[in-house]
JSON list of C-alpha atoms in Angstrom, two decimals:
[
{"chain": "A", "resi": 1, "resn": "MET", "atom": "CA", "xyz": [101.05, 112.37, 95.55]},
{"chain": "A", "resi": 2, "resn": "SER", "atom": "CA", "xyz": [99.60, 108.94, 94.88]},
{"chain": "A", "resi": 3, "resn": "LYS", "atom": "CA", "xyz": [95.91, 108.17, 94.82]},
{"chain": "A", "resi": 4, "resn": "SER", "atom": "CA", "xyz": [94.62, 106.37, 97.89]},
{"chain": "A", "resi": 5, "resn": "ILE", "atom": "CA", "xyz": [92.36, 103.33, 98.02]},
{"chain": "A", "resi": 6, "resn": "LEU", "atom": "CA", "xyz": [90.54, 102.34, 101.20]},
{"chain": "A", "resi": 7, "resn": "LEU", "atom": "CA", "xyz": [90.43, 98.72, 102.33]},
{"chain": "A", "resi": 8, "resn": "ALA", "atom": "CA", "xyz": [87.04, 99.09, 104.01]},
{"chain": "A", "resi": 9, "resn": "ARG", "atom": "CA", "xyz": [86.70, 95.52, 105.19]},
{"chain": "A", "resi": 10, "resn": "PRO", "atom": "CA", "xyz": [90.18, 94.20, 105.88]},
{"chain": "A", "resi": 11, "resn": "HIS", "atom": "CA", "xyz": [90.74, 90.46, 105.71]},
{"chain": "A", "resi": 12, "resn": "PRO", "atom": "CA", "xyz": [94.08, 88.57, 105.57]},
{"chain": "A", "resi": 13, "resn": "PHE", "atom": "CA", "xyz": [93.79, 87.98, 101.78]},
{"chain": "A", "resi": 14, "resn": "ILE", "atom": "CA", "xyz": [93.00, 91.62, 101.18]},
{"chain": "A", "resi": 15, "resn": "VAL", "atom": "CA", "xyz": [95.88, 92.87, 103.28]},
{"chain": "A", "resi": 16, "resn": "ALA", "atom": "CA", "xyz": [98.44, 90.25, 102.21]},
{"chain": "A", "resi": 17, "resn": "GLU", "atom": "CA", "xyz": [97.72, 90.08, 98.47]},
{"chain": "A", "resi": 18, "resn": "MET", "atom": "CA", "xyz": [95.46, 92.92, 97.40]},
{"chain": "A", "resi": 19, "resn": "LYS", "atom": "CA", "xyz": [97.45, 95.66, 99.13]},
{"chain": "A", "resi": 20, "resn": "PRO", "atom": "CA", "xyz": [100.74, 94.90, 97.27]},
{"chain": "A", "resi": 21, "resn": "PHE", "atom": "CA", "xyz": [98.80, 94.50, 94.00]},
{"chain": "A", "resi": 22, "resn": "LEU", "atom": "CA", "xyz": [97.18, 97.92, 94.43]},
{"chain": "A", "resi": 23, "resn": "GLU", "atom": "CA", "xyz": [100.49, 99.50, 95.40]},
{"chain": "A", "resi": 24, "resn": "SER", "atom": "CA", "xyz": [102.15, 98.03, 92.31]},
{"chain": "A", "resi": 25, "resn": "SER", "atom": "CA", "xyz": [99.30, 99.59, 90.28]},
{"chain": "A", "resi": 26, "resn": "GLY", "atom": "CA", "xyz": [100.26, 103.03, 91.58]},
{"chain": "A", "resi": 27, "resn": "TYR", "atom": "CA", "xyz": [98.01, 103.52, 94.61]},
{"chain": "A", "resi": 28, "resn": "SER", "atom": "CA", "xyz": [98.63, 104.09, 98.28]},
{"chain": "A", "resi": 29, "resn": "VAL", "atom": "CA", "xyz": [96.47, 101.86, 100.46]},
{"chain": "A", "resi": 30, "resn": "THR", "atom": "CA", "xyz": [94.75, 102.71, 103.72]},
{"chain": "A", "resi": 31, "resn": "LYS", "atom": "CA", "xyz": [93.29, 100.02, 105.96]},
{"chain": "A", "resi": 32, "resn": "LEU", "atom": "CA", "xyz": [90.08, 101.00, 107.77]},
{"chain": "A", "resi": 33, "resn": "GLU", "atom": "CA", "xyz": [90.51, 100.51, 111.52]},
{"chain": "A", "resi": 34, "resn": "SER", "atom": "CA", "xyz": [87.01, 101.51, 112.65]},
{"chain": "A", "resi": 35, "resn": "MET", "atom": "CA", "xyz": [83.65, 101.77, 110.91]},
{"chain": "A", "resi": 36, "resn": "THR", "atom": "CA", "xyz": [83.20, 105.22, 112.46]},
{"chain": "A", "resi": 37, "resn": "ASP", "atom": "CA", "xyz": [86.03, 106.42, 110.17]},
{"chain": "A", "resi": 38, "resn": "LEU", "atom": "CA", "xyz": [84.47, 105.05, 106.97]},
{"chain": "A", "resi": 39, "resn": "GLU", "atom": "CA", "xyz": [82.95, 108.29, 105.72]},
{"chain": "A", "resi": 40, "resn": "VAL", "atom": "CA", "xyz": [86.06, 110.45, 106.17]},
{"chain": "A", "resi": 41, "resn": "GLN", "atom": "CA", "xyz": [88.47, 107.86, 104.81]},
{"chain": "A", "resi": 42, "resn": "ALA", "atom": "CA", "xyz": [86.24, 106.97, 101.84]},
{"chain": "A", "resi": 43, "resn": "LYS", "atom": "CA", "xyz": [85.91, 110.67, 100.92]},
{"chain": "A", "resi": 44, "resn": "ASN", "atom": "CA", "xyz": [89.71, 110.92, 100.91]},
{"chain": "A", "resi": 45, "resn": "SER", "atom": "CA", "xyz": [90.07, 107.89, 98.63]},
{"chain": "A", "resi": 46, "resn": "VAL", "atom": "CA", "xyz": [89.56, 107.32, 94.92]},
{"chain": "A", "resi": 47, "resn": "GLY", "atom": "CA", "xyz": [87.80, 104.04, 95.68]},
{"chain": "A", "resi": 48, "resn": "VAL", "atom": "CA", "xyz": [86.94, 101.40, 98.23]},
{"chain": "A", "resi": 49, "resn": "VAL", "atom": "CA", "xyz": [87.72, 97.68, 98.38]},
{"chain": "A", "resi": 50, "resn": "ILE", "atom": "CA", "xyz": [85.31, 95.43, 100.29]},
{"chain": "A", "resi": 51, "resn": "SER", "atom": "CA", "xyz": [86.23, 91.85, 101.09]},
{"chain": "A", "resi": 52, "resn": "MET", "atom": "CA", "xyz": [83.45, 89.31, 100.60]},
{"chain": "A", "resi": 53, "resn": "ALA", "atom": "CA", "xyz": [84.97, 87.01, 103.23]},
{"chain": "A", "resi": 54, "resn": "VAL", "atom": "CA", "xyz": [82.65, 85.67, 105.89]},
{"chain": "A", "resi": 55, "resn": "SER", "atom": "CA", "xyz": [84.51, 87.52, 108.65]},
{"chain": "A", "resi": 56, "resn": "SER", "atom": "CA", "xyz": [86.43, 90.75, 109.01]},
{"chain": "A", "resi": 57, "resn": "SER", "atom": "CA", "xyz": [88.46, 92.43, 111.72]},
{"chain": "A", "resi": 58, "resn": "LEU", "atom": "CA", "xyz": [85.79, 95.16, 111.85]},
{"chain": "A", "resi": 59, "resn": "GLY", "atom": "CA", "xyz": [82.94, 92.75, 112.62]},
{"chain": "A", "resi": 60, "resn": "LYS", "atom": "CA", "xyz": [80.65, 94.00, 109.84]},
{"chain": "A", "resi": 61, "resn": "SER", "atom": "CA", "xyz": [79.41, 91.97, 106.89]},
{"chain": "A", "resi": 62, "resn": "ALA", "atom": "CA", "xyz": [80.07, 92.99, 103.30]},
{"chain": "A", "resi": 63, "resn": "ALA", "atom": "CA", "xyz": [76.40, 94.02, 103.04]},
{"chain": "A", "resi": 64, "resn": "GLU", "atom": "CA", "xyz": [76.59, 96.17, 106.18]},
{"chain": "A", "resi": 65, "resn": "THR", "atom": "CA", "xyz": [79.81, 97.78, 104.98]},
{"chain": "A", "resi": 66, "resn": "LEU", "atom": "CA", "xyz": [78.38, 98.53, 101.53]},
{"chain": "A", "resi": 67, "resn": "THR", "atom": "CA", "xyz": [75.16, 99.89, 103.04]},
{"chain": "A", "resi": 68, "resn": "GLN", "atom": "CA", "xyz": [77.06, 102.29, 105.28]},
{"chain": "A", "resi": 69, "resn": "LEU", "atom": "CA", "xyz": [79.33, 103.32, 102.43]},
{"chain": "A", "resi": 70, "resn": "ARG", "atom": "CA", "xyz": [76.37, 104.07, 100.13]},
{"chain": "A", "resi": 71, "resn": "GLN", "atom": "CA", "xyz": [74.67, 106.11, 102.88]},
{"chain": "A", "resi": 72, "resn": "GLU", "atom": "CA", "xyz": [77.77, 108.16, 103.64]},
{"chain": "A", "resi": 73, "resn": "VAL", "atom": "CA", "xyz": [79.66, 108.36, 100.30]},
{"chain": "A", "resi": 74, "resn": "SER", "atom": "CA", "xyz": [77.26, 107.25, 97.57]},
{"chain": "A", "resi": 75, "resn": "HIS", "atom": "CA", "xyz": [79.55, 108.21, 94.68]},
{"chain": "A", "resi": 76, "resn": "ALA", "atom": "CA", "xyz": [82.59, 106.12, 95.73]},
{"chain": "A", "resi": 77, "resn": "PRO", "atom": "CA", "xyz": [83.66, 103.49, 93.19]},
{"chain": "A", "resi": 78, "resn": "VAL", "atom": "CA", "xyz": [83.72, 100.08, 94.84]},
{"chain": "A", "resi": 79, "resn": "MET", "atom": "CA", "xyz": [85.60, 96.87, 94.20]},
{"chain": "A", "resi": 80, "resn": "PHE", "atom": "CA", "xyz": [84.94, 93.53, 95.82]},
{"chain": "A", "resi": 81, "resn": "ALA", "atom": "CA", "xyz": [87.55, 90.87, 96.44]},
{"chain": "A", "resi": 82, "resn": "SER", "atom": "CA", "xyz": [87.55, 87.27, 97.60]},
{"chain": "A", "resi": 83, "resn": "ILE", "atom": "CA", "xyz": [89.37, 84.00, 97.26]},
{"chain": "A", "resi": 84, "resn": "LEU", "atom": "CA", "xyz": [86.39, 82.64, 95.32]},
{"chain": "A", "resi": 85, "resn": "SER", "atom": "CA", "xyz": [86.18, 82.78, 91.54]},
{"chain": "A", "resi": 86, "resn": "PHE", "atom": "CA", "xyz": [83.97, 85.35, 89.81]},
{"chain": "A", "resi": 87, "resn": "ASP", "atom": "CA", "xyz": [81.48, 82.63, 88.83]},
{"chain": "A", "resi": 88, "resn": "GLU", "atom": "CA", "xyz": [81.24, 81.50, 92.47]},
{"chain": "A", "resi": 89, "resn": "SER", "atom": "CA", "xyz": [80.69, 85.08, 93.65]},
{"chain": "A", "resi": 90, "resn": "ILE", "atom": "CA", "xyz": [78.27, 86.49, 91.07]},
{"chain": "A", "resi": 91, "resn": "ALA", "atom": "CA", "xyz": [75.14, 85.50, 93.02]},
{"chain": "A", "resi": 92, "resn": "GLY", "atom": "CA", "xyz": [76.49, 87.15, 96.18]},
{"chain": "A", "resi": 93, "resn": "LEU", "atom": "CA", "xyz": [77.34, 90.31, 94.27]},
{"chain": "A", "resi": 94, "resn": "LYS", "atom": "CA", "xyz": [73.81, 90.45, 92.86]},
{"chain": "A", "resi": 95, "resn": "ARG", "atom": "CA", "xyz": [72.42, 90.06, 96.40]},
{"chain": "A", "resi": 96, "resn": "LEU", "atom": "CA", "xyz": [74.63, 92.94, 97.57]},
{"chain": "A", "resi": 97, "resn": "ALA", "atom": "CA", "xyz": [73.34, 95.16, 94.76]},
{"chain": "A", "resi": 98, "resn": "ASP", "atom": "CA", "xyz": [69.75, 94.27, 95.64]},
{"chain": "A", "resi": 99, "resn": "HIS", "atom": "CA", "xyz": [70.50, 94.89, 99.32]},
{"chain": "A", "resi": 100, "resn": "VAL", "atom": "CA", "xyz": [71.55, 98.50, 98.66]},
{"chain": "A", "resi": 101, "resn": "GLY", "atom": "CA", "xyz": [68.95, 99.04, 95.93]},
{"chain": "A", "resi": 102, "resn": "VAL", "atom": "CA", "xyz": [71.19, 99.59, 92.92]},
{"chain": "A", "resi": 103, "resn": "GLN", "atom": "CA", "xyz": [71.09, 98.22, 89.40]},
{"chain": "A", "resi": 104, "resn": "ALA", "atom": "CA", "xyz": [74.76, 97.28, 89.49]},
{"chain": "A", "resi": 105, "resn": "THR", "atom": "CA", "xyz": [76.93, 96.47, 86.53]},
{"chain": "A", "resi": 106, "resn": "ILE", "atom": "CA", "xyz": [79.02, 93.56, 87.80]},
{"chain": "A", "resi": 107, "resn": "LEU", "atom": "CA", "xyz": [82.39, 93.06, 86.13]},
{"chain": "A", "resi": 108, "resn": "GLY", "atom": "CA", "xyz": [84.94, 90.32, 86.62]},
{"chain": "A", "resi": 109, "resn": "VAL", "atom": "CA", "xyz": [88.49, 90.37, 85.34]},
{"chain": "A", "resi": 110, "resn": "SER", "atom": "CA", "xyz": [88.50, 89.51, 81.63]},
{"chain": "A", "resi": 111, "resn": "ALA", "atom": "CA", "xyz": [89.83, 90.93, 78.38]},
{"chain": "A", "resi": 112, "resn": "LYS", "atom": "CA", "xyz": [86.28, 91.78, 77.25]},
{"chain": "A", "resi": 113, "resn": "ASN", "atom": "CA", "xyz": [85.75, 93.93, 80.40]},
{"chain": "A", "resi": 114, "resn": "GLU", "atom": "CA", "xyz": [89.17, 95.59, 80.42]},
{"chain": "A", "resi": 115, "resn": "TYR", "atom": "CA", "xyz": [87.96, 98.76, 78.68]},
{"chain": "A", "resi": 116, "resn": "SER", "atom": "CA", "xyz": [84.31, 98.71, 79.78]},
{"chain": "A", "resi": 117, "resn": "ALA", "atom": "CA", "xyz": [82.64, 102.11, 79.87]},
{"chain": "A", "resi": 118, "resn": "ALA", "atom": "CA", "xyz": [81.07, 101.07, 83.18]},
{"chain": "A", "resi": 119, "resn": "LEU", "atom": "CA", "xyz": [84.41, 101.20, 85.01]},
{"chain": "A", "resi": 120, "resn": "GLY", "atom": "CA", "xyz": [84.70, 104.18, 87.34]},
{"chain": "A", "resi": 121, "resn": "LYS", "atom": "CA", "xyz": [80.98, 104.49, 87.95]},
{"chain": "A", "resi": 122, "resn": "PRO", "atom": "CA", "xyz": [79.54, 104.17, 91.48]},
{"chain": "A", "resi": 123, "resn": "ASP", "atom": "CA", "xyz": [77.03, 101.49, 90.44]},
{"chain": "A", "resi": 124, "resn": "THR", "atom": "CA", "xyz": [79.70, 99.27, 88.93]},
{"chain": "A", "resi": 125, "resn": "PHE", "atom": "CA", "xyz": [80.89, 96.41, 91.09]},
{"chain": "A", "resi": 126, "resn": "LEU", "atom": "CA", "xyz": [84.37, 95.37, 90.00]},
{"chain": "A", "resi": 127, "resn": "TYR", "atom": "CA", "xyz": [85.34, 91.95, 91.33]},
{"chain": "A", "resi": 128, "resn": "ILE", "atom": "CA", "xyz": [88.84, 90.53, 91.67]},
{"chain": "A", "resi": 129, "resn": "SER", "atom": "CA", "xyz": [89.58, 87.03, 92.95]},
{"chain": "A", "resi": 130, "resn": "LYS", "atom": "CA", "xyz": [92.73, 85.56, 94.36]},
{"chain": "A", "resi": 131, "resn": "ASP", "atom": "CA", "xyz": [93.18, 83.57, 91.12]},
{"chain": "A", "resi": 132, "resn": "ASP", "atom": "CA", "xyz": [93.06, 86.81, 89.10]},
{"chain": "A", "resi": 133, "resn": "LEU", "atom": "CA", "xyz": [96.17, 87.94, 90.94]},
{"chain": "A", "resi": 134, "resn": "ALA", "atom": "CA", "xyz": [97.96, 84.58, 90.63]},
{"chain": "A", "resi": 135, "resn": "ASP", "atom": "CA", "xyz": [97.82, 84.45, 86.82]},
{"chain": "A", "resi": 136, "resn": "SER", "atom": "CA", "xyz": [100.20, 87.00, 85.21]},
{"chain": "A", "resi": 137, "resn": "THR", "atom": "CA", "xyz": [97.92, 87.76, 82.23]},
{"chain": "A", "resi": 138, "resn": "ARG", "atom": "CA", "xyz": [94.81, 88.23, 84.37]},
{"chain": "A", "resi": 139, "resn": "ARG", "atom": "CA", "xyz": [96.83, 90.23, 86.91]},
{"chain": "A", "resi": 140, "resn": "MET", "atom": "CA", "xyz": [97.81, 92.69, 84.15]},
{"chain": "A", "resi": 141, "resn": "ILE", "atom": "CA", "xyz": [94.18, 92.95, 82.98]},
{"chain": "A", "resi": 142, "resn": "ALA", "atom": "CA", "xyz": [93.06, 93.43, 86.60]},
{"chain": "A", "resi": 143, "resn": "SER", "atom": "CA", "xyz": [95.59, 96.23, 87.04]},
{"chain": "A", "resi": 144, "resn": "HIS", "atom": "CA", "xyz": [94.27, 98.03, 83.94]},
{"chain": "A", "resi": 145, "resn": "MET", "atom": "CA", "xyz": [90.69, 97.59, 85.14]},
{"chain": "A", "resi": 146, "resn": "VAL", "atom": "CA", "xyz": [91.52, 98.94, 88.60]},
{"chain": "A", "resi": 147, "resn": "GLN", "atom": "CA", "xyz": [93.26, 101.96, 87.08]},
{"chain": "A", "resi": 148, "resn": "ARG", "atom": "CA", "xyz": [90.17, 102.71, 84.98]},
{"chain": "A", "resi": 149, "resn": "HIS", "atom": "CA", "xyz": [87.80, 102.09, 87.91]},
{"chain": "A", "resi": 150, "resn": "PHE", "atom": "CA", "xyz": [89.74, 104.08, 90.55]},
{"chain": "A", "resi": 151, "resn": "ARG", "atom": "CA", "xyz": [90.68, 107.28, 88.68]}
]
């Protein structure tokens, strides 16, 4: 049985590009259809992916989604994804950590972070951008990081 990852804030990039990437990394992927199902589906998953896009089919912001997740399943490892680069997203990730009151370790895809001891911990925010998946070397590093984060 494969490990399941929850796409908690579906967005076209997440569904079209992140889902096949996660499946090729050995995971099954479930797309959240309603925020009322977040707790049950997150508990049945090894981790949760939250899109940082402005809009989502569920109508909740990334901050609202993360807040609900932390209230219902505080231990779930989380990954954020967007079309923006890590450098363009770092400030937003810091705001999300502040919003939920955690001292987050924020990791982007890089060789120096590939074996970070912080991976797999609930207060680690792993971030993957569209460009990380487009470059074959970074895609391989991202896959290793995801496997260490979502055990």
